């Protein structure tokens, strides 16, 4: 896929943005791949073995919907998560992204926290008090009297 995307960007009249849109990737990715190919640090055939992003493995399992939802949610968060590859191993980051998508916590802070917890082999503590801008669910508790009225048939 990478080699094909790079070769398409080199065709006359092709734009990096157009190729990126066809492959549903960020435009910076084919640009970086072109630079690697020009520098000779990676040949195009070897690049096809590397994952494009930590979201690719999740996409294979879940059908490309989740990473695109993350991109639409906040492109800046997506880029920040990709930058976590500078710090974390791709397998650790993949596990964190997969867990974040399962939890519906698609923000950078949550993914970083989950990656740290995965590396340190400890359970995550996603405390919503730290994130006052996130929507909260208000779930009321049911009293025992309410259950008793349901059982007796006196419910309104």
Tab-separated table of C-alpha atoms in Angstrom:
chain	number	residue	atom	x	y	z
A	1	UNK	CA	0.000	0.000	0.000
A	2	UNK	CA	2.777	2.450	0.906
A	3	UNK	CA	4.810	1.750	-2.199
A	4	UNK	CA	1.697	2.137	-4.345
A	5	UNK	CA	0.772	5.434	-2.647
A	6	UNK	CA	4.289	6.835	-3.093
A	7	UNK	CA	4.429	5.826	-6.750
A	8	UNK	CA	1.021	7.431	-7.346
A	9	UNK	CA	2.223	10.726	-5.830
A	10	UNK	CA	5.102	10.760	-8.317
A	11	UNK	CA	2.811	10.477	-11.352
A	12	UNK	CA	2.325	13.648	-13.437
A	13	UNK	CA	-0.640	15.698	-12.261
A	14	UNK	CA	-1.080	13.739	-9.035
A	15	UNK	CA	-1.221	15.526	-5.694
A	16	UNK	CA	-0.219	14.167	-2.316
A	17	UNK	CA	-3.557	15.302	-0.875
A	18	UNK	CA	-5.496	13.509	-3.600
A	19	UNK	CA	-3.580	10.264	-3.129
A	20	UNK	CA	-3.940	10.528	0.656
A	21	UNK	CA	-7.693	11.006	0.311
A	22	UNK	CA	-7.987	7.898	-1.900
A	23	UNK	CA	-6.106	5.792	0.661
A	24	UNK	CA	-7.894	7.434	3.622
A	25	UNK	CA	-4.639	8.499	5.275
A	26	UNK	CA	-3.204	11.792	6.465
A	27	UNK	CA	-1.360	13.717	3.684
A	28	UNK	CA	1.765	13.841	5.848
A	29	UNK	CA	2.135	10.053	5.620
A	30	UNK	CA	2.861	9.746	1.865
A	31	UNK	CA	5.091	12.821	2.134
A	32	UNK	CA	7.142	11.125	4.854
A	33	UNK	CA	7.263	7.885	2.856
A	34	UNK	CA	8.499	9.793	-0.213
A	35	UNK	CA	11.219	11.416	1.879
A	36	UNK	CA	12.325	8.023	3.237
A	37	UNK	CA	12.430	6.601	-0.279
A	38	UNK	CA	14.445	9.576	-1.607
A	39	UNK	CA	16.926	9.420	1.289
A	40	UNK	CA	17.404	5.737	0.630
A	41	UNK	CA	16.754	4.822	4.256
A	42	UNK	CA	13.941	2.556	3.130
A	43	UNK	CA	13.150	1.098	-0.237
A	44	UNK	CA	9.547	0.997	-1.349
A	45	UNK	CA	9.275	-2.787	-1.087
A	46	UNK	CA	10.457	-2.773	2.548
A	47	UNK	CA	8.009	-0.011	3.449
A	48	UNK	CA	5.034	-2.209	2.605
A	49	UNK	CA	5.870	-4.465	5.576
A	50	UNK	CA	5.596	-1.639	8.110
A	51	UNK	CA	2.214	-0.575	9.467
A	52	UNK	CA	1.155	2.894	8.352
A	53	UNK	CA	-0.039	3.761	11.836
A	54	UNK	CA	-0.955	2.086	15.114
A	55	UNK	CA	-4.568	2.331	13.985
A	56	UNK	CA	-4.027	-0.040	11.044
A	57	UNK	CA	-4.053	-3.179	13.161
A	58	UNK	CA	-7.225	-1.972	14.883
A	59	UNK	CA	-8.708	-1.238	11.485
A	60	UNK	CA	-8.126	-4.807	10.335
A	61	UNK	CA	-10.089	-6.056	13.333
A	62	UNK	CA	-12.835	-3.441	13.312
A	63	UNK	CA	-13.210	-2.367	9.698
A	64	UNK	CA	-11.585	1.097	9.281
A	65	UNK	CA	-14.548	2.845	10.895
A	66	UNK	CA	-12.870	3.533	14.211
A	67	UNK	CA	-9.732	5.310	13.023
A	68	UNK	CA	-11.778	7.432	10.644
A	69	UNK	CA	-14.089	8.338	13.520
A	70	UNK	CA	-11.023	9.329	15.500
A	71	UNK	CA	-9.756	11.493	12.639
A	72	UNK	CA	-13.130	13.197	12.358
A	73	UNK	CA	-13.347	13.589	16.122
A	74	UNK	CA	-10.142	15.588	16.425
A	75	UNK	CA	-7.387	15.557	13.834
A	76	UNK	CA	-5.016	17.094	16.359
A	77	UNK	CA	-5.570	14.165	18.738
A	78	UNK	CA	-4.916	11.733	15.887
A	79	UNK	CA	-1.591	13.414	15.101
A	80	UNK	CA	-0.628	13.509	18.773
A	81	UNK	CA	-1.372	9.798	19.097
A	82	UNK	CA	0.806	9.094	16.060
A	83	UNK	CA	3.588	11.102	17.711
A	84	UNK	CA	3.417	8.701	20.653
A	85	UNK	CA	5.281	6.269	18.375
A	86	UNK	CA	8.374	8.311	19.263
A	87	UNK	CA	7.980	7.144	22.865
A	88	UNK	CA	6.106	3.845	22.792
A	89	UNK	CA	6.548	0.602	20.904
A	90	UNK	CA	3.927	0.124	18.188
A	91	UNK	CA	2.535	-2.992	19.908
A	92	UNK	CA	2.006	-1.086	23.168
A	93	UNK	CA	0.415	1.812	21.329
A	94	UNK	CA	-1.770	-0.557	19.319
A	95	UNK	CA	-3.056	-2.141	22.533
A	96	UNK	CA	-3.770	1.306	23.989
A	97	UNK	CA	-5.614	2.486	20.880
A	98	UNK	CA	-7.658	-0.707	20.763
A	99	UNK	CA	-8.620	-0.305	24.434
A	100	UNK	CA	-9.433	3.396	23.919
A	101	UNK	CA	-11.707	2.565	21.002
A	102	UNK	CA	-13.464	-0.096	23.082
A	103	UNK	CA	-13.999	2.420	25.884
A	104	UNK	CA	-15.055	5.206	23.534
A	105	UNK	CA	-12.231	7.377	24.891
A	106	UNK	CA	-10.813	8.599	21.599
A	107	UNK	CA	-8.775	11.504	22.977
A	108	UNK	CA	-5.005	11.801	23.104
A	109	UNK	CA	-4.893	11.966	26.911
A	110	UNK	CA	-6.819	8.726	27.281
A	111	UNK	CA	-4.686	6.884	24.705
A	112	UNK	CA	-1.462	8.090	26.341
A	113	UNK	CA	-2.702	7.022	29.774
A	114	UNK	CA	-3.764	3.619	28.461
A	115	UNK	CA	-0.379	3.163	26.754
A	116	UNK	CA	1.452	3.965	29.992
A	117	UNK	CA	-0.752	1.547	31.905
A	118	UNK	CA	-0.142	-1.158	29.300
A	119	UNK	CA	3.635	-0.724	29.542
A	120	UNK	CA	3.591	-0.622	33.344
A	121	UNK	CA	1.146	-3.574	33.516
A	122	UNK	CA	-1.283	-1.720	35.792
A	123	UNK	CA	-5.014	-1.056	35.475
A	124	UNK	CA	-6.002	2.296	33.977
A	125	UNK	CA	-7.579	4.977	36.144
A	126	UNK	CA	-9.643	7.141	33.867
A	127	UNK	CA	-10.837	9.781	36.335
A	128	UNK	CA	-13.314	12.141	34.689
A	129	UNK	CA	-12.588	14.861	37.278
A	130	UNK	CA	-9.371	15.567	35.368
A	131	UNK	CA	-11.367	16.113	32.165
A	132	UNK	CA	-14.156	18.596	32.997
A	133	UNK	CA	-14.891	19.185	29.292
A	134	UNK	CA	-16.016	15.588	28.686
A	135	UNK	CA	-19.751	14.837	28.806
A	136	UNK	CA	-20.866	12.950	31.872
A	137	UNK	CA	-23.574	10.359	32.223
A	138	UNK	CA	-26.011	10.983	35.050
A	139	UNK	CA	-27.344	7.651	36.219
A	140	UNK	CA	-29.705	7.640	39.156
A	141	UNK	CA	-29.839	4.891	41.727
A	142	UNK	CA	-33.004	2.946	42.243
A	143	UNK	CA	-34.347	2.628	45.764
A	144	UNK	CA	-35.439	-0.677	47.263
A	145	UNK	CA	-38.973	0.718	47.603
A	146	UNK	CA	-39.135	1.167	43.822
A	147	UNK	CA	-38.198	-2.468	43.291
A	148	UNK	CA	-40.786	-3.593	45.828
A	149	UNK	CA	-43.518	-1.604	44.077
A	150	UNK	CA	-42.566	-3.261	40.779
A	151	UNK	CA	-42.745	-6.716	42.339
A	152	UNK	CA	-46.098	-6.099	43.967
A	153	UNK	CA	-47.611	-4.683	40.775
A	154	UNK	CA	-48.245	-1.237	42.261
A	155	UNK	CA	-45.981	0.484	39.721
A	156	UNK	CA	-47.474	3.467	37.971
